[in-house]
Each structure stands twice: as C-alpha cells, then as structure tokens.
PDB file of C-alpha atoms in Angstrom:
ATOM      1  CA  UNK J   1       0.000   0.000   0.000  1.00  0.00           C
ATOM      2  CA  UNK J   2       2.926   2.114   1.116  1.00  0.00           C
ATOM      3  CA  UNK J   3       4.797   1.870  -2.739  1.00  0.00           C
ATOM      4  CA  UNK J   4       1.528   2.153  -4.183  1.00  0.00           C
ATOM      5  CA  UNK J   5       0.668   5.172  -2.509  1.00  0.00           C
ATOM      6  CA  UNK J   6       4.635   6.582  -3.358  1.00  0.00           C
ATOM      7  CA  UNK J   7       3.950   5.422  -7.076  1.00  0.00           C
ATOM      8  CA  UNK J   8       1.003   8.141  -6.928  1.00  0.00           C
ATOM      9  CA  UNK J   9       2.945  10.852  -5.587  1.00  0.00           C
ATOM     10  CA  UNK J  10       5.641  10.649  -8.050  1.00  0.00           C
ATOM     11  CA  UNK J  11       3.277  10.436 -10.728  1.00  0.00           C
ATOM     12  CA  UNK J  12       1.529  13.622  -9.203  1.00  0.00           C
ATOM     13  CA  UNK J  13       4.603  15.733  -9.166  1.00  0.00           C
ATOM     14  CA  UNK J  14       6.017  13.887 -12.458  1.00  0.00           C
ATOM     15  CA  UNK J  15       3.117  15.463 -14.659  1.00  0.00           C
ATOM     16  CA  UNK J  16       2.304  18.616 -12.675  1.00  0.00           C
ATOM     17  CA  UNK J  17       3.664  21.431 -14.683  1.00  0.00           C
ATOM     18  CA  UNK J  18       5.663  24.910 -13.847  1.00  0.00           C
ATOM     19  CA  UNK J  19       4.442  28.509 -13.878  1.00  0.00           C
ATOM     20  CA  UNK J  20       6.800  29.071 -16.374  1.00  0.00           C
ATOM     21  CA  UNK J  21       5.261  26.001 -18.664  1.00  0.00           C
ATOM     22  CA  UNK J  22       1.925  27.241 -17.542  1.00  0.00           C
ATOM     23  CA  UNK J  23       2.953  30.893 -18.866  1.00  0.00           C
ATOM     24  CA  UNK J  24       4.937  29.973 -22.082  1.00  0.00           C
ATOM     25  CA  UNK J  25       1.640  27.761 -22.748  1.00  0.00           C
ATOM     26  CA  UNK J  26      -0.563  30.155 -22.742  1.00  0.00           C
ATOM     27  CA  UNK J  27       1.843  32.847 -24.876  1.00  0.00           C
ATOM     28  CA  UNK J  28       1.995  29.991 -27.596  1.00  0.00           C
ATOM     29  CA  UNK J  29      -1.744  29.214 -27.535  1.00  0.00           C
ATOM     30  CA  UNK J  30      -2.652  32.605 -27.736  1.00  0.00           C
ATOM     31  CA  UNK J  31      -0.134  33.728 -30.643  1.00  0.00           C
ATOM     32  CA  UNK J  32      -0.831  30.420 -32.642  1.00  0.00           C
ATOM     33  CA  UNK J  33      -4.262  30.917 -32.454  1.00  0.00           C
ATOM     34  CA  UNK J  34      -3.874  34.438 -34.149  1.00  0.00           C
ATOM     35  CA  UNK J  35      -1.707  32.792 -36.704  1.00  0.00           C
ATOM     36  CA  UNK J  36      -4.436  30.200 -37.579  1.00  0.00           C
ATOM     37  CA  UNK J  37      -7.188  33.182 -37.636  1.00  0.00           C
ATOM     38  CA  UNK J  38      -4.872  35.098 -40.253  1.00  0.00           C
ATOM     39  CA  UNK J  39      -4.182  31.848 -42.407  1.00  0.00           C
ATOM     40  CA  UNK J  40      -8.133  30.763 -42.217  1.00  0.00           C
ATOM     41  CA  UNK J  41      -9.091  34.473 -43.260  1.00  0.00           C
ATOM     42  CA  UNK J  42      -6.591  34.710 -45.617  1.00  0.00           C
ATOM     43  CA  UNK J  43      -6.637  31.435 -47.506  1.00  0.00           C
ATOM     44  CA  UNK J  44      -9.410  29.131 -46.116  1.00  0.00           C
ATOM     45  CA  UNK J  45     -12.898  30.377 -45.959  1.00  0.00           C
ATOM     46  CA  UNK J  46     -15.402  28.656 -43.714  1.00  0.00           C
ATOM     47  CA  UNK J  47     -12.841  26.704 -41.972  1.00  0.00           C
ATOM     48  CA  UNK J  48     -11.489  27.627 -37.782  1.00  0.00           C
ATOM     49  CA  UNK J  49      -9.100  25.826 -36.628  1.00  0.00           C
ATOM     50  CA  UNK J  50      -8.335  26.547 -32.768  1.00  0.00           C
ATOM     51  CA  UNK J  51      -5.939  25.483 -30.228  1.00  0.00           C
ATOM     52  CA  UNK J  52      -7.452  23.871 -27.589  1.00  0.00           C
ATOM     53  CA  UNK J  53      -4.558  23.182 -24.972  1.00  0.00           C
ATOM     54  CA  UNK J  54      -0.919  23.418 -25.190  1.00  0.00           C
ATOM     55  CA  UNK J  55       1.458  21.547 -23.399  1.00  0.00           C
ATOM     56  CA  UNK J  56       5.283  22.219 -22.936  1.00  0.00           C
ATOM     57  CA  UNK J  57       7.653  19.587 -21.716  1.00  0.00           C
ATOM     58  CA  UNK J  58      10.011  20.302 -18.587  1.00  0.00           C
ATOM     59  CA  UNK J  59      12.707  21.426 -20.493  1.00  0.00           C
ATOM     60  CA  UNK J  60      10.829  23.958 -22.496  1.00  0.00           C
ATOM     61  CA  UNK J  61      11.804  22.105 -26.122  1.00  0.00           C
ATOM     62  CA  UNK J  62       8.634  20.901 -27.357  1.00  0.00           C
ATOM     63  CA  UNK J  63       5.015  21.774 -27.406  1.00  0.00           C
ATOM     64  CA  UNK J  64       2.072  19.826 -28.102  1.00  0.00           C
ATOM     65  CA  UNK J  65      -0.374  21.622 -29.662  1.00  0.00           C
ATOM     66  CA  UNK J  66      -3.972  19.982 -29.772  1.00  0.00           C
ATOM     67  CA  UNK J  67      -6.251  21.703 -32.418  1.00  0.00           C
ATOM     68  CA  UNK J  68      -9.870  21.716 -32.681  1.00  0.00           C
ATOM     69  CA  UNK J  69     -11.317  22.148 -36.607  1.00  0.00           C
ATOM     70  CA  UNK J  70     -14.503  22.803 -37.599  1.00  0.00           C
ATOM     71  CA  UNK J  71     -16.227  21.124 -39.531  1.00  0.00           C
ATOM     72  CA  UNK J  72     -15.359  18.176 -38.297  1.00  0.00           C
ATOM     73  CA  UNK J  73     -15.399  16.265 -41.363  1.00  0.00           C
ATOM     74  CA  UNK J  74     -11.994  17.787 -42.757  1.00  0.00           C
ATOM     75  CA  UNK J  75     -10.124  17.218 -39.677  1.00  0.00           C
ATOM     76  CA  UNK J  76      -7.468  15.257 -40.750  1.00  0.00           C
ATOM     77  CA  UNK J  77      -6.863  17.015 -44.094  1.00  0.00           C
ATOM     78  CA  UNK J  78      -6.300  19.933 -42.083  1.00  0.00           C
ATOM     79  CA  UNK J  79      -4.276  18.288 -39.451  1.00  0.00           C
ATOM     80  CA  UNK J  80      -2.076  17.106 -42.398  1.00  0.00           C
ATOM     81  CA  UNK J  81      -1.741  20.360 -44.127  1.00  0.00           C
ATOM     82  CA  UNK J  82      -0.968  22.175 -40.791  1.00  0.00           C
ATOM     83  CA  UNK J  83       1.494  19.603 -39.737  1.00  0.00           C
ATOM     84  CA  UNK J  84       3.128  20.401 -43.577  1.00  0.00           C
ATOM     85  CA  UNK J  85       3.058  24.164 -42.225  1.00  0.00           C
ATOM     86  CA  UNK J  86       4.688  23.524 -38.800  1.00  0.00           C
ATOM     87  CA  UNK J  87       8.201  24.889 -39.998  1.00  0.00           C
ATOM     88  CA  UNK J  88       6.506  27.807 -40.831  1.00  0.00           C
ATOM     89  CA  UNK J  89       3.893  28.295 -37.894  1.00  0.00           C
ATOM     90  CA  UNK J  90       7.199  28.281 -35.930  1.00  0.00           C
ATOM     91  CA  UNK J  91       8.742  30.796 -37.931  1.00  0.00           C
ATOM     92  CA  UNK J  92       5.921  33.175 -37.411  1.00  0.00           C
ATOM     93  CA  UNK J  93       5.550  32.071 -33.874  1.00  0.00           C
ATOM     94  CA  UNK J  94       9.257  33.018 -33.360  1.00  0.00           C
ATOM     95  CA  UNK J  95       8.523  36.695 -34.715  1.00  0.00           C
ATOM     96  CA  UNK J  96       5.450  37.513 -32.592  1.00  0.00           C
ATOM     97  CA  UNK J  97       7.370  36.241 -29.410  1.00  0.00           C
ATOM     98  CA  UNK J  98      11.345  37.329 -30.083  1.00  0.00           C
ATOM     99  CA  UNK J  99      10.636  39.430 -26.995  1.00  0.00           C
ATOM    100  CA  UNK J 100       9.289  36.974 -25.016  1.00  0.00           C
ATOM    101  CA  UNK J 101      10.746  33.661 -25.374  1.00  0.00           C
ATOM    102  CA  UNK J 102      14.594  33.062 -25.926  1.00  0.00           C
ATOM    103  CA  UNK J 103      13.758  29.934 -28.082  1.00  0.00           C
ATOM    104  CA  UNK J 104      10.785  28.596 -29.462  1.00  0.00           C
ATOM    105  CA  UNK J 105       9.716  25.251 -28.907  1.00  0.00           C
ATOM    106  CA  UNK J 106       9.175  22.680 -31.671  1.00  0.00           C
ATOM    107  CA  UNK J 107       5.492  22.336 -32.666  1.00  0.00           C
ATOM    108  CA  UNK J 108       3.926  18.997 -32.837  1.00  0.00           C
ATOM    109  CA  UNK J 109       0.197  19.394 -33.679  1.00  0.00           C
ATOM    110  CA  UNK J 110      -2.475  16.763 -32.474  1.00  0.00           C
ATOM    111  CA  UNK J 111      -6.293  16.469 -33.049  1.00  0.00           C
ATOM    112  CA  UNK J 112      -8.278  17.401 -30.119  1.00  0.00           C
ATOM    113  CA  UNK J 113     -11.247  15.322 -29.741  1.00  0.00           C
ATOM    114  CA  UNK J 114     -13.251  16.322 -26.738  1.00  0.00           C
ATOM    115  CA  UNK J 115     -15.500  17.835 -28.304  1.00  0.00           C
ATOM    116  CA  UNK J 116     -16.664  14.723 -30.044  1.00  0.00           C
ATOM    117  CA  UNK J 117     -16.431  13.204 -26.775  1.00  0.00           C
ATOM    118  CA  UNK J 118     -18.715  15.339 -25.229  1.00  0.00           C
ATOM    119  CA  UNK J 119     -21.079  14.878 -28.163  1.00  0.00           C
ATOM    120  CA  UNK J 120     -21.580  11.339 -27.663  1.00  0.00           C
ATOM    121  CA  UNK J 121     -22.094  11.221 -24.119  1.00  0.00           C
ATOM    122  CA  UNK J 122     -24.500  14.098 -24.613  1.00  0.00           C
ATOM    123  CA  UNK J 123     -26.083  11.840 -27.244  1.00  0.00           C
ATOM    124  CA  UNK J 124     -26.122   8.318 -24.720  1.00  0.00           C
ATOM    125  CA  UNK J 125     -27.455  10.591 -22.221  1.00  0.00           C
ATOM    126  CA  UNK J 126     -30.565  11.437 -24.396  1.00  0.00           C
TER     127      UNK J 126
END
C-alpha cells in the first residue's frame, strides 16, 4: 500500500507542470491561435481551426499543440496540411514572441477530440 501510494505521488509531481510552462503555454496558444485566424481568413474560408490546450515539456523544447477544426469532417486534411506548415507556424511564432521567449519550442500538432467526446455522451445521455 505504502509503494503504491509513493507510485502516486511521483506520478503527481512527475506530470504537474511549472508557472513558467503554464505561462509559455498560454503565450503559444494565444499567438498560434492568431496565426491560424490570419491563415483561415486569408486562404481558407469557412474553416477555424483553434488550439485547444498546449502543453510544454520540462525542459521547455517541445510543445504539443492539440487543435480543434470545424467542420469536423476535414479534420485530418487539415491536421495534415498544418502539420506540412509547422516549420513555418514556428517561424511566425518566433517573430510575434522574439521578446518573449529566448527559443521557441518545436510544434507537434495533435487532433483534439473532446469535443466529439462530449457529443456522444450528450447523445447516450438522451
């Protein structure tokens, strides 16, 4: 019971991320979101694509970036032609936050899917 209840702990603390992650994760989700609003204006009509939650690893390297597209029937085309883009979201990102961030993370972009989670337990519930 005693390693069990260690095993916890140390998972607790493992996961359980920084101010500074907390703040550099919401800098990134805020700026990338402005960078998909100017590329979905600009190019895509009808389409938003939103960052849902970003998540920075303890050494400040890489962020996962878990994206939310609607509709929901082109999510993986987009997911595909945004991971294509990733060099370049970075680039941007890195010019919006020179001030901010001494390096930029590298961006690895994942499909959010709460929202169709939600949806079918609102659906079993009716």
């Amino acid at each position: 019971l005693a390693s069990l209840f260690f095993l916890y702990l140390c998972r607790k603390y493992w996961f359980m991320e920084t101010t500074r992650q907390n703040k550099i994760a919401r800098l990134l989700q805020k700026e990338i979101s402005d960078i998909f609003r100017s590329f979905t204006q600009n190019m895509q009509k009808g389409i938003l694509i939103s960052p849902t939650i970003v998540r920075i690893s303890p050494d400040l390297s890489v962020a996962r970036v878990y994206i939310s597209v609607f509709p929901s029937d082109k999510e993986k085309e987009y997911l595909d032609l945004v991971n294509e883009r990733s060099v370049a979201i970075r680039h941007e990102l890195a010019q919006r936050t020179r001030h901010q961030l001494r390096t930029v993370p590298t961006l690895t972009f994942f499909l959010d899917d709460s929202l169709d989670y939600i949806e079918n337990i609102d659906n079993l519930l009716k």
